[in-house]
Amino acid sequence: MVVRKKNNGTRSLVTAHDVAREAGVSQSAVSRAFTPGASVASGTRAKILAAAERLGYQPNLIARSLISGRSNIVGIGVGNLRNPFFAEALELFSHALERAGYRLLLFPIDLSTTLNAEIQEVLHYRLDALILLSATLTSALAAQCRRAQVPVILFNRRSDDPEVSSVVGNNIVGARTLAAFLHAGGHARIAIMGGIAGSSTSREREHGFLSYFEEHGLPKPIEERGDFQHDPATAATRRLLTRADRPDAIFCCNDHMAIAALNVARFEFGLEPGRDISIVGFDDVPIAAWPAFSLTTFAQPVATMVDRTIDIIRELRDEPERITHSVVEGTLVVRSSARSPRIG
Amino acid sequence: MVVRKKNNGTRSLVTAHDVAREAGVSQSAVSRAFTPGASVASGTRAKILAAAERLGYQPNLIARSLISGRSNIVGIGVGNLRNPFFAEALELFSHALERAGYRLLLFPIDLSTTLNAEIQEVLHYRLDALILLSATLTSALAAQCRRAQVPVILFNRRSDDPEVSSVVGNNIVGARTLAAFLHAGGHARIAIMGGIAGSSTSREREHGFLSYFEEHGLPKPIEERGDFQHDPATAATRRLLTRADRPDAIFCCNDHMAIAALNVARFEFGLEPGRDISIVGFDDVPIAAWPAFSLTTFAQPVATMVDRTIDIIRELRDEPERITHSVVEGTLVVRSSARSPRIG
DNA sequence: ATGAAAGCGCTAACAT
DNA sequence: ATGTTAGCGCTTTCAT
């Protein structure tokens, strides 16, 4: 029999106690039989496992984490899953965390609200770590996580608070590489479409890009903003392409916006990317490679970034206080959405 | 002071006991102060909340679920997040569950493996429900979930086991609608690209589509298979388009495959969709509307499907045994990737 | 309205 | 190697 009624009427599963009775051992023996590396005679263990099998027993993980103080759960806050960069990152995280023996508690980050309420809620599961994709963490909030003793790792973002770990791509180098690429391509009126103004990612990419032109004494690029999202990026592209001094090249601070820009340029303005206008992005999401877009971009190695994040979480087990800042290098991926420099 | 050392050296957070001492009440009073609708004098409650604030106390949700037997956590198994249909569903689920007061425990479904191991693990968190996107659930596994007393809801799939709740779109009607649309469009050699052979979704869409032609005494469509994934769909499209009797219309059993097919047709074979070849999909994912694809498709109302799923979970609170099968109707969305029937 | 006391299912000393 | 005992932090009777 698998289920029995408790006094209070709620239903109860088979407990270690039941198994102990069935196997004729103590309840702690049952616990040990399910603890890797505990000292149980192999005969006893077999007997216990058989009884457990018969009764359909499985240890209650909630009770286990209550005692151990560790939940084996990692929280992960995600903003916009329509951005394929985050969809891919989440996909990779789910597999990597699974392999590393962690469960994954997902919660949505509402970009408009303060993030405060969501995190508040989630902090009290004794998370082993909290990964934040696409979110900015204020110092106040970071302090709150520290107080709850939940280590935070920002993914693809940095915090104002230096005491928060982070894993980011090399935005400065990437943006400067793209700037040099567009400049060498002989573009005259260059524009930049920024992401979310407050994010370190956008700030770094914008700054890297603009600094290149400044240092070389070149005209300052036209600045627009697409908030890292599809619709605002579409609108921003329209504004750019209807200017009297229409730019001949646009650097979008992520691929998600670049693809929106590509669509507007080609289908609303009849401009063929790579010939009539150059558009480049940042990330190298899977669809950037599709022939329909063939986007020139700076690739962020998401898989490597995810692995680095997991490494950090593993290290946290022994050194909970440790702060790590990891910068992962990327590479320029030249496709056909932007005019390339002539060779020679 | 927020943190104190326990005897065993592990770190501990402020407990209800600490707050009780600080406020000069019993520990149970603290519990009540944090239980909505419990009988506490408002003065006492204020005193307790103030003490909690001072100490930085928040109830430990793990301990709470241990006692209540309910975790307020819903498990959600997802396969391929690169398929925008699932990315969108997950995005909607994360917000809807948040609003409904549930946490979301995400785990990856490896389509190649048996699903068994992943679910086994996750079942023991006393989940309030388990939502399975894009997975087939064998009867054996369904029985296991029942044993663990975790109600399962299949999303966009049905189970062989009638005792498992499900929320699906009307695949038969949708597929027949598309069949009629292609037929009325005057297509002569029609092909169908199936999804995962074992899935109810693919079976229903294939059956609905084929049954239309059979019932009308029309030639049987050419059959190919793209496994609901990008790369297999790309390969399947190549096989179709290199046939001697190249089809003039392809129904892909989801948009994810249809978009792959669109890319192959246009960029590898130079065929303009809607003119040289007709391609239709199923789902109406956001990017299907992009001018680069402009995919004619049968829309599944994901938001409605998600809401229905949440409704079912809510009902489960009172009637844990209840099984619900929900079928949500969709609509034909005509764009330009397929030749439309001439009017009149 | 409040406190005391008994668990929820498990782990981790401590004995034996 | 195994059993006994004492909690983990909370909710929930049961008294008062």
XYZ file of C-alpha atoms (C1' of nucleotides) in Angstrom:
720
model
C 0.000 0.000 0.000
C 1.373 3.329 -0.927
C -0.844 5.925 0.589
C -2.193 6.208 4.056
C -4.430 8.758 5.637
C -3.091 10.951 8.343
C -5.144 12.126 11.295
C -5.579 15.584 9.893
C -7.044 14.243 6.694
C -4.229 15.348 4.418
C -2.640 12.593 2.451
C 0.735 11.321 3.297
C 3.372 9.470 1.406
C 5.410 6.568 2.632
C 8.021 7.775 5.098
C 11.375 6.441 6.162
C 9.630 5.228 9.257
C 7.311 2.980 7.305
C 10.236 1.528 5.442
C 12.077 0.956 8.704
C 9.196 -1.075 10.066
C 8.824 -3.006 6.848
C 12.526 -3.822 6.759
C 12.797 -4.412 10.471
C 15.480 -1.782 11.023
C 15.628 1.646 12.588
C 14.547 4.759 10.776
C 18.092 6.092 10.748
C 19.243 2.981 8.950
C 16.833 3.886 6.204
C 18.250 7.360 6.062
C 21.749 5.936 5.756
C 20.723 3.523 3.043
C 19.798 6.518 0.953
C 22.881 8.541 1.825
C 25.779 7.939 -0.551
C 28.870 6.923 1.385
C 27.148 6.217 4.689
C 28.150 3.169 6.666
C 25.542 0.498 6.174
C 26.158 -3.199 5.724
C 25.439 -4.069 2.126
C 22.982 -6.722 3.254
C 21.072 -4.237 5.361
C 21.088 -1.732 2.559
C 19.699 -4.308 0.140
C 16.991 -5.248 2.599
C 16.062 -1.606 3.073
C 16.077 -0.792 -0.608
C 13.857 -3.782 -1.262
C 11.392 -2.654 1.381
C 11.478 0.878 -0.026
C 10.826 -0.482 -3.492
C 7.894 -2.514 -2.226
C 6.350 0.474 -0.490
C 7.210 2.988 -3.174
C 9.300 5.088 -0.853
C 11.429 8.039 -1.960
C 13.118 10.432 0.447
C 11.340 13.717 0.926
C 13.718 16.325 -0.411
C 12.009 19.139 1.425
C 12.697 17.542 4.774
C 16.245 16.880 3.674
C 16.918 20.488 2.827
C 15.338 21.670 6.028
C 17.952 19.745 7.930
C 20.943 20.245 5.687
C 20.309 23.934 5.218
C 21.028 23.457 1.526
C 18.298 23.007 -0.996
C 20.245 21.979 -4.079
C 18.080 24.510 -5.790
C 19.421 27.360 -7.848
C 17.140 30.283 -8.554
C 17.211 31.832 -11.968
C 15.556 35.098 -12.880
C 14.883 35.680 -16.539
C 13.445 38.637 -18.352
C 12.482 38.279 -21.958
C 12.518 34.723 -23.302
C 11.554 36.005 -26.722
C 15.104 37.204 -26.985
C 16.739 34.056 -28.321
C 19.924 34.818 -26.439
C 18.145 34.244 -23.151
C 16.128 31.316 -24.428
C 19.365 29.651 -25.379
C 21.070 30.563 -22.128
C 18.161 29.145 -20.156
C 18.171 25.989 -22.227
C 21.881 25.536 -21.550
C 21.493 26.351 -17.872
C 18.704 23.843 -17.427
C 20.866 21.042 -18.781
C 24.063 22.118 -17.088
C 22.441 22.533 -13.691
C 20.687 19.219 -14.077
C 24.036 17.541 -14.718
C 25.580 19.357 -11.780
C 22.845 17.997 -9.537
C 20.855 21.185 -9.034
C 17.202 21.900 -9.455
C 16.249 25.141 -11.083
C 13.698 27.531 -9.661
C 12.647 29.889 -12.401
C 11.057 33.230 -11.865
C 10.157 35.999 -14.243
C 11.763 39.371 -14.008
C 9.382 42.112 -14.831
C 11.592 44.715 -16.382
C 9.219 47.492 -15.491
C 8.926 46.739 -11.793
C 11.601 46.836 -9.181
C 12.539 43.165 -9.121
C 12.255 43.545 -5.413
C 9.073 41.627 -4.767
C 9.957 38.649 -6.933
C 13.343 38.193 -5.359
C 12.013 38.679 -1.861
C 9.709 35.731 -2.383
C 12.239 33.453 -3.871
C 15.025 34.116 -1.422
C 13.421 32.101 1.304
C 13.882 28.732 -0.271
C 17.469 28.650 0.926
C 18.685 28.733 -2.622
C 22.234 27.569 -3.151
C 22.633 30.419 -5.594
C 20.657 32.958 -7.527
C 21.466 33.566 -11.178
C 20.116 36.738 -12.707
C 19.867 36.953 -16.467
C 19.127 40.313 -17.949
C 18.619 42.135 -14.716
C 20.321 44.924 -12.964
C 20.817 44.505 -9.256
C 20.877 47.512 -7.030
C 23.162 47.595 -4.065
C 20.190 47.555 -1.730
C 18.869 44.384 -3.252
C 22.285 42.814 -3.272
C 22.512 43.513 0.428
C 19.212 41.787 0.934
C 20.448 38.669 -0.821
C 23.555 38.690 1.305
C 21.382 38.931 4.361
C 19.397 35.929 3.230
C 22.752 34.275 2.581
C 21.948 33.608 -1.030
C 24.930 34.220 -3.298
C 23.981 36.081 -6.456
C 25.620 35.713 -9.838
C 24.791 38.169 -12.571
C 24.836 36.699 -16.049
C 25.537 39.052 -18.922
C 25.387 41.992 -16.532
C 27.460 43.575 -13.844
C 26.203 45.126 -10.672
C 26.914 48.518 -9.228
C 27.768 46.562 -6.139
C 31.269 45.110 -6.505
C 30.372 42.419 -4.002
C 28.197 40.586 -6.515
C 29.711 37.947 -8.777
C 29.222 38.227 -12.494
C 29.886 36.507 -15.781
C 29.962 38.753 -18.808
C 31.231 38.798 -22.350
C 33.924 41.248 -23.313
C 31.599 44.016 -24.388
C 34.228 46.677 -24.798
C 36.414 44.626 -27.095
C 33.396 43.360 -29.008
C 31.946 46.790 -29.588
C 35.311 48.246 -30.587
C 35.869 45.382 -33.001
C 32.543 46.102 -34.655
C 33.317 49.816 -34.738
C 36.618 49.143 -36.476
C 34.904 46.767 -38.878
C 32.297 49.326 -39.893
C 34.861 52.082 -40.165
C 37.133 49.986 -42.330
C 34.107 49.155 -44.443
C 34.049 52.775 -45.504
C 30.832 53.818 -43.857
C 30.257 57.510 -43.551
C 27.220 57.977 -41.297
C 27.210 55.396 -38.584
C 24.482 54.915 -35.986
C 24.296 52.993 -32.751
C 21.140 51.537 -31.269
C 21.550 51.228 -27.521
C 19.816 48.758 -25.241
C 18.437 49.422 -21.797
C 20.114 52.606 -20.659
C 20.679 51.479 -17.103
C 22.279 48.145 -17.909
C 26.010 47.638 -17.708
C 25.857 45.590 -20.879
C 24.436 48.390 -22.920
C 26.665 50.963 -21.288
C 29.786 48.976 -22.044
C 28.839 48.249 -25.631
C 27.873 51.832 -26.268
C 30.968 53.163 -24.624
C 33.253 50.730 -26.420
C 31.719 51.601 -29.752
C 31.722 55.352 -29.284
C 35.207 55.432 -27.792
C 36.618 53.979 -30.995
C 35.310 56.853 -33.079
C 36.318 59.422 -30.546
C 39.862 58.119 -30.282
C 40.246 58.147 -34.025
C 38.900 61.644 -34.390
C 35.919 60.434 -36.390
C 32.415 61.905 -36.388
C 30.289 60.869 -33.482
C 27.733 58.172 -34.375
C 24.025 58.945 -34.301
C 22.473 57.555 -31.137
C 19.161 55.785 -30.822
C 17.764 53.379 -28.286
C 15.849 50.099 -28.731
C 15.791 48.825 -25.158
C 17.051 45.377 -26.205
C 13.506 44.550 -27.310
C 11.848 43.865 -30.609
C 9.195 46.532 -30.843
C 11.202 49.460 -29.502
C 14.017 48.418 -31.831
C 11.626 48.394 -34.764
C 10.496 51.892 -33.907
C 14.058 53.083 -33.419
C 15.042 51.724 -36.826
C 12.186 53.596 -38.453
C 13.342 56.807 -36.828
C 16.874 56.239 -38.058
C 15.916 55.395 -41.609
C 13.640 58.360 -42.066
C 16.304 60.892 -41.072
C 17.488 63.355 -43.641
C 21.022 62.148 -42.960
C 20.077 58.502 -43.062
C 22.882 56.390 -41.639
C 24.612 53.889 -43.897
C 25.468 51.601 -41.005
C 23.778 50.648 -37.730
C 25.310 48.837 -34.806
C 22.579 47.303 -32.686
C 23.663 46.461 -29.161
C 22.223 42.962 -29.455
C 21.145 40.594 -32.216
C 17.550 40.651 -31.119
C 17.371 44.345 -32.043
C 19.556 43.863 -35.114
C 17.118 41.364 -36.560
C 14.243 43.755 -35.994
C 16.309 46.420 -37.757
C 17.034 44.066 -40.648
C 13.332 43.421 -41.105
C 12.477 47.101 -41.126
C 15.287 48.024 -43.504
C 14.467 45.340 -46.027
C 10.702 45.184 -45.912
C 9.668 48.698 -45.013
C 12.402 50.704 -46.713
C 13.438 48.304 -49.455
C 17.063 48.534 -48.422
C 19.142 45.431 -48.999
C 21.358 44.855 -45.960
C 25.000 44.519 -46.867
C 24.501 46.583 -50.025
C 22.275 49.591 -49.306
C 22.846 49.603 -45.601
C 25.003 47.779 -43.109
C 23.555 46.320 -39.927
C 25.553 44.506 -37.266
C 24.565 43.017 -33.945
C 26.024 41.488 -30.813
C 25.601 37.947 -29.370
C 25.386 35.656 -32.387
C 22.104 34.009 -31.560
C 21.245 30.918 -33.601
C 18.889 32.666 -35.997
C 21.513 35.252 -36.863
C 23.060 32.572 -39.058
C 19.864 31.965 -41.021
C 20.234 33.016 -44.636
C 17.213 35.259 -44.244
C 19.286 37.418 -41.917
C 22.920 36.445 -42.341
C 23.840 38.871 -39.622
C 27.363 40.073 -39.057
C 27.817 40.128 -35.327
C 30.142 39.693 -32.394
C 29.657 36.237 -30.934
C 29.306 35.738 -27.217
C 30.152 32.164 -26.266
C 27.007 31.447 -24.270
C 27.946 27.864 -23.507
C 31.242 28.985 -22.020
C 29.514 31.677 -20.030
C 27.060 29.141 -18.655
C 29.869 26.773 -17.733
C 31.736 29.543 -15.958
C 28.591 30.326 -13.980
C 28.220 26.722 -12.903
C 31.877 26.655 -11.892
C 31.268 29.646 -9.681
C 28.284 27.965 -8.071
C 30.367 24.881 -7.391
C 33.081 26.972 -5.753
C 30.427 28.614 -3.627
C 29.828 25.321 -1.884
C 33.153 25.608 -0.093
C 33.588 29.358 -0.058
C 30.158 30.935 0.189
C 31.571 34.429 0.504
C 33.760 34.345 -2.557
C 33.123 36.905 -5.266
C 34.156 36.126 -8.831
C 34.086 38.351 -11.871
C 34.494 36.444 -15.070
C 34.926 38.007 -18.484
C 34.595 35.706 -21.455
C 36.109 36.611 -24.805
C 34.114 36.546 -28.028
C 34.810 36.637 -31.748
C 33.736 38.633 -34.764
C 31.464 36.668 -37.081
C 31.363 38.163 -40.539
C 28.318 37.383 -42.613
C 26.627 39.488 -45.226
C 24.412 42.017 -43.434
C 27.173 44.603 -43.505
C 29.575 45.716 -46.214
C 32.989 44.302 -45.481
C 36.251 46.198 -45.834
C 37.824 45.719 -49.252
C 40.917 43.615 -49.054
C 44.268 45.075 -50.084
C 22.322 41.065 14.179
C 21.218 38.901 11.361
C 23.384 35.846 11.329
C 24.374 33.595 14.132
C 26.535 30.508 14.198
C 24.979 27.212 15.053
C 26.784 24.503 16.995
C 27.498 22.484 13.910
C 29.204 25.387 12.207
C 26.662 25.853 9.449
C 25.196 29.300 9.229
C 21.697 29.979 10.247
C 19.228 32.696 9.568
C 16.976 34.420 12.006
C 14.193 32.076 13.089
C 10.716 32.632 14.401
C 12.111 31.795 17.794
C 14.515 34.714 17.706
C 11.717 37.033 16.744
C 9.580 35.665 19.567
C 12.285 36.480 22.096
C 12.850 39.911 20.606
C 9.134 40.684 20.690
C 8.507 39.037 24.036
C 5.906 36.626 22.717
C 5.774 32.923 22.020
C 7.069 31.397 18.845
C 3.581 30.378 17.813
C 2.499 33.989 17.978
C 5.176 34.778 15.427
C 3.880 32.036 13.183
C 0.385 33.452 13.460
C 1.562 36.950 12.722
C 2.785 35.673 9.370
C -0.303 33.593 8.660
C -3.009 35.522 6.818
C -6.278 35.328 8.704
C -4.884 33.928 11.955
C -6.169 35.282 15.220
C -3.627 37.716 16.592
C -4.322 41.009 18.268
C -3.331 43.760 15.898
C -1.083 45.250 18.564
C 0.724 41.966 19.014
C 1.052 41.523 15.302
C 2.535 44.998 14.923
C 4.982 44.319 17.712
C 6.015 41.060 16.091
C 6.336 42.505 12.614
C 8.488 45.282 13.998
C 10.755 42.794 15.726
C 10.932 40.725 12.553
C 11.842 43.808 10.574
C 14.572 44.706 13.034
C 16.071 41.236 12.888
C 15.561 40.717 9.191
C 13.348 37.723 9.658
C 11.456 36.001 6.859
C 9.645 32.681 7.291
C 11.511 29.677 5.962
C 9.391 28.365 3.151
C 11.015 24.958 3.224
C 9.948 24.400 6.780
C 6.518 25.659 5.912
C 6.034 23.174 3.101
C 7.345 20.359 5.217
C 4.506 20.949 7.612
C 1.780 21.876 5.197
C 2.574 19.091 2.777
C 2.197 21.582 -0.040
C 5.136 23.318 -1.585
C 3.453 25.969 -3.701
C 5.839 24.804 -6.350
C 4.789 23.677 -9.777
C 7.211 21.616 -11.799
C 7.532 22.290 -15.486
C 9.362 20.075 -17.929
C 10.408 21.668 -21.178
C 12.103 20.223 -24.211
C 13.366 22.544 -26.854
C 13.367 26.227 -25.924
C 14.684 27.096 -29.371
C 11.201 26.375 -30.595
C 9.600 29.776 -30.037
C 6.275 28.165 -29.250
C 7.724 26.721 -26.073
C 9.761 29.775 -25.251
C 6.572 31.780 -25.382
C 4.598 29.223 -23.406
C 7.264 29.185 -20.723
C 7.356 32.954 -20.601
C 3.598 33.049 -20.148
C 3.665 30.270 -17.576
C 6.300 31.990 -15.514
C 4.212 35.122 -15.223
C 0.884 33.374 -14.759
C 2.194 31.041 -12.069
C 3.865 33.938 -10.317
C 0.560 35.779 -10.203
C -1.217 32.658 -9.000
C 1.239 32.403 -6.121
C 3.273 29.456 -7.340
C 6.989 28.992 -7.750
C 8.174 27.252 -10.852
C 10.658 24.396 -10.810
C 12.045 23.985 -14.284
C 13.690 20.882 -15.612
C 14.889 19.969 -19.053
C 13.371 17.097 -20.932
C 15.900 15.255 -22.946
C 13.930 14.058 -25.911
C 16.289 11.188 -26.528
C 16.202 9.701 -23.051
C 13.297 8.209 -21.228
C 12.228 11.220 -19.198
C 12.185 8.806 -16.350
C 15.246 9.924 -14.445
C 14.456 13.620 -14.613
C 10.933 13.198 -13.349
C 11.959 10.755 -10.646
C 14.197 13.420 -9.175
C 11.749 16.208 -9.327
C 8.764 14.359 -7.978
C 10.024 14.421 -4.444
C 9.628 18.086 -3.851
C 5.934 17.574 -3.165
C 5.071 19.556 -6.221
C 1.548 20.910 -6.340
C 1.468 19.972 -10.001
C 3.708 18.938 -12.828
C 3.270 20.533 -16.230
C 4.849 18.757 -19.143
C 5.472 20.711 -22.320
C 6.466 18.779 -25.374
C 6.750 15.415 -23.741
C 4.985 12.170 -24.066
C 4.107 10.442 -20.854
C 3.952 6.702 -20.756
C 1.364 5.022 -18.605
C 4.081 3.627 -16.379
C 5.448 7.060 -15.684
C 1.987 8.470 -15.150
C 1.430 5.804 -12.532
C 4.611 6.834 -10.832
C 3.450 10.417 -10.604
C 0.153 9.290 -9.184
C 2.033 7.291 -6.613
C 4.014 10.347 -5.630
C 0.684 12.176 -5.542
C 1.810 14.753 -8.026
C -0.926 15.614 -10.513
C 0.390 15.853 -14.051
C -0.927 18.134 -16.759
C 0.227 17.648 -20.310
C 0.467 20.834 -22.306
C 0.118 20.571 -26.063
C 0.140 16.789 -25.769
C -2.143 13.990 -24.687
C -1.123 10.892 -22.841
C -1.836 7.292 -23.676
C -3.070 7.180 -20.137
C -6.571 8.685 -19.944
C -5.998 9.439 -16.274
C -3.661 12.309 -17.070
C -5.042 15.796 -17.560
C -4.175 17.670 -20.705
C -4.577 20.978 -22.465
C -4.294 20.872 -26.221
C -5.234 22.877 -29.261
C -7.732 21.485 -31.709
C -5.225 19.764 -33.942
C -7.720 17.881 -36.040
C -9.742 20.933 -36.953
C -6.610 22.980 -37.515
C -4.988 20.453 -39.789
C -8.192 19.910 -41.767
C -8.605 23.652 -42.153
C -5.122 23.919 -43.600
C -5.766 20.938 -45.854
C -8.896 22.584 -47.211
C -7.047 25.854 -47.646
C -4.260 24.262 -49.673
C -6.684 22.228 -51.713
C -8.827 25.238 -52.495
C -5.653 27.051 -53.455
C -5.375 24.671 -56.377
C -2.288 22.801 -55.304
C -1.634 19.571 -57.113
C 1.195 17.838 -55.260
C 0.887 18.404 -51.567
C 3.337 17.241 -48.920
C 3.141 16.979 -45.159
C 6.086 17.237 -42.828
C 5.319 15.351 -39.637
C 6.741 16.039 -36.189
C 7.807 13.489 -33.634
C 6.137 10.267 -34.688
C 5.199 9.170 -31.183
C 3.572 12.411 -30.114
C -0.171 12.820 -30.021
C 0.207 16.315 -31.421
C 1.913 15.130 -34.548
C -0.369 12.140 -34.909
C -3.482 14.296 -34.679
C -2.222 16.919 -37.089
C -1.073 14.312 -39.566
C -4.261 12.360 -39.273
C -6.453 15.436 -39.581
C -4.580 16.591 -42.647
C -4.505 13.232 -44.412
C -8.101 12.414 -43.580
C -9.265 15.466 -45.498
C -7.660 14.264 -48.707
C -8.818 10.746 -48.197
C -12.406 11.748 -47.570
C -12.440 13.871 -50.693
C -10.927 11.162 -52.843
C -7.833 13.230 -53.490
C -4.297 11.933 -53.992
C -2.489 11.070 -50.820
C 0.042 13.725 -49.771
C 3.743 12.961 -49.809
C 4.943 12.254 -46.282
C 8.152 13.425 -44.703
C 9.234 13.915 -41.120
C 11.044 16.806 -39.443
C 10.742 15.828 -35.784
C 9.467 19.292 -34.787
C 13.074 20.501 -34.882
C 15.010 22.910 -37.024
C 17.776 20.775 -38.483
C 15.722 17.671 -39.233
C 13.115 19.921 -40.832
C 15.769 21.556 -42.965
C 16.936 18.157 -44.154
C 13.380 17.000 -44.781
C 12.681 20.079 -46.878
C 15.754 19.405 -48.988
C 14.557 15.873 -49.613
C 11.138 17.123 -50.639
C 12.382 19.826 -52.960
C 14.811 17.587 -54.804
C 12.149 15.016 -55.671
C 11.283 14.502 -59.321
C 7.673 15.184 -58.395
C 8.515 18.215 -56.326
C 5.506 19.217 -54.214
C 3.908 22.601 -54.796
C 2.693 22.842 -51.210
C 4.049 21.716 -47.855
C 2.178 21.561 -44.589
C 4.656 21.545 -41.724
C 3.217 20.263 -38.461
C 4.555 23.260 -36.570
C 5.812 26.749 -37.355
C 9.290 25.967 -36.144
C 9.664 23.479 -38.998
C 7.768 25.670 -41.447
C 10.248 28.471 -40.970
C 13.126 26.117 -41.600
C 11.329 24.998 -44.753
C 10.795 28.601 -45.828
C 14.506 29.291 -45.486
C 15.486 26.253 -47.518
C 12.941 26.933 -50.257
C 13.906 30.531 -50.692
C 17.631 30.522 -50.167
C 18.690 27.085 -51.331
C 16.193 26.485 -54.116
C 15.352 30.041 -55.099
C 11.658 29.372 -54.724
C 9.533 32.293 -53.611
C 7.024 31.099 -51.018
C 3.471 31.980 -51.930
C 4.349 32.065 -55.619
C 6.596 29.151 -56.532
C 5.689 27.031 -53.577
C 3.228 27.177 -50.700
C 4.334 26.517 -47.152
C 2.036 26.530 -44.134
C 2.659 25.829 -40.474
C 0.852 25.356 -37.205
C 1.032 27.420 -33.964
C 1.440 31.020 -35.095
C 4.578 31.802 -33.165
C 5.519 35.481 -32.979
C 8.148 35.359 -35.705
C 5.699 33.794 -38.147
C 4.290 37.294 -38.554
C 7.623 38.816 -39.509
C 7.625 40.042 -43.082
C 10.682 37.888 -43.762
C 8.459 34.847 -43.286
C 4.845 35.987 -43.423
C 3.767 32.459 -42.683
C 0.239 31.261 -43.244
C -0.557 29.097 -40.271
C -3.162 27.836 -37.861
C -2.921 29.843 -34.652
C -2.951 28.112 -31.304
C -3.990 30.532 -28.570
C -1.068 29.895 -26.240
C -2.183 32.421 -23.665
C -5.570 30.749 -23.403
C -3.964 27.351 -23.151
C -1.729 28.587 -20.354
C -4.686 30.084 -18.514
C -6.627 26.836 -18.811
C -3.661 24.999 -17.363
C -3.511 27.320 -14.394
C -7.245 26.909 -13.874
C -6.756 23.170 -13.713
C -3.990 23.556 -11.157
C -6.222 25.747 -9.042
C -9.018 23.193 -9.141
C -6.522 20.559 -8.080
C -6.204 22.250 -4.722
C -9.671 21.090 -3.752
C -9.998 18.005 -5.904
C -6.558 16.476 -6.281
C -7.894 13.459 -8.140
C -9.764 15.330 -10.808
C -8.796 14.748 -14.424
C -9.507 17.450 -16.992
C -9.079 17.353 -20.727
C -9.240 20.756 -22.298
C -9.292 21.429 -26.011
C -8.763 25.003 -27.100
C -9.913 26.202 -30.492
C -7.633 28.053 -32.880
C -7.957 30.112 -36.035
C -6.542 30.161 -39.519
C -4.128 33.032 -40.079
C -3.664 33.773 -43.741
C -0.446 35.508 -44.695
C 1.559 35.202 -47.868
C 3.660 32.062 -47.638
C 1.001 30.061 -49.434
C -1.074 30.747 -52.511
C -4.600 31.609 -51.433
C -7.756 30.330 -53.092
C -9.031 32.716 -55.732
C -12.159 34.452 -54.610
C -15.381 33.949 -56.564
C -5.936 36.123 22.033
C -2.065 33.687 23.454
C 1.298 29.964 24.979
C 2.732 25.109 25.462
C 3.537 21.075 23.187
C 3.444 17.838 19.574
C 4.885 16.770 15.424
C 6.064 17.300 9.710
C 10.225 13.686 7.558
C 14.479 13.848 7.732
C 19.824 14.076 9.227
C 23.521 13.902 12.451
C 25.690 13.363 16.608
C 26.109 10.066 20.183
C 25.914 5.536 22.039
C 26.344 0.745 21.754
C 27.374 -1.377 11.749
C 23.294 -0.100 13.882
C 19.929 2.122 17.089
C 18.747 6.105 20.110
C 18.150 10.817 20.577
C 17.904 15.395 19.509
C 16.806 18.706 16.635
C 16.033 21.548 11.508
C 11.970 25.881 11.520
C 7.698 25.796 11.104
C 2.261 24.905 11.733
C -1.365 23.337 14.461
C -4.031 21.367 17.992
C -5.009 22.014 22.693
C -5.238 24.480 26.877
C -5.644 28.671 29.216
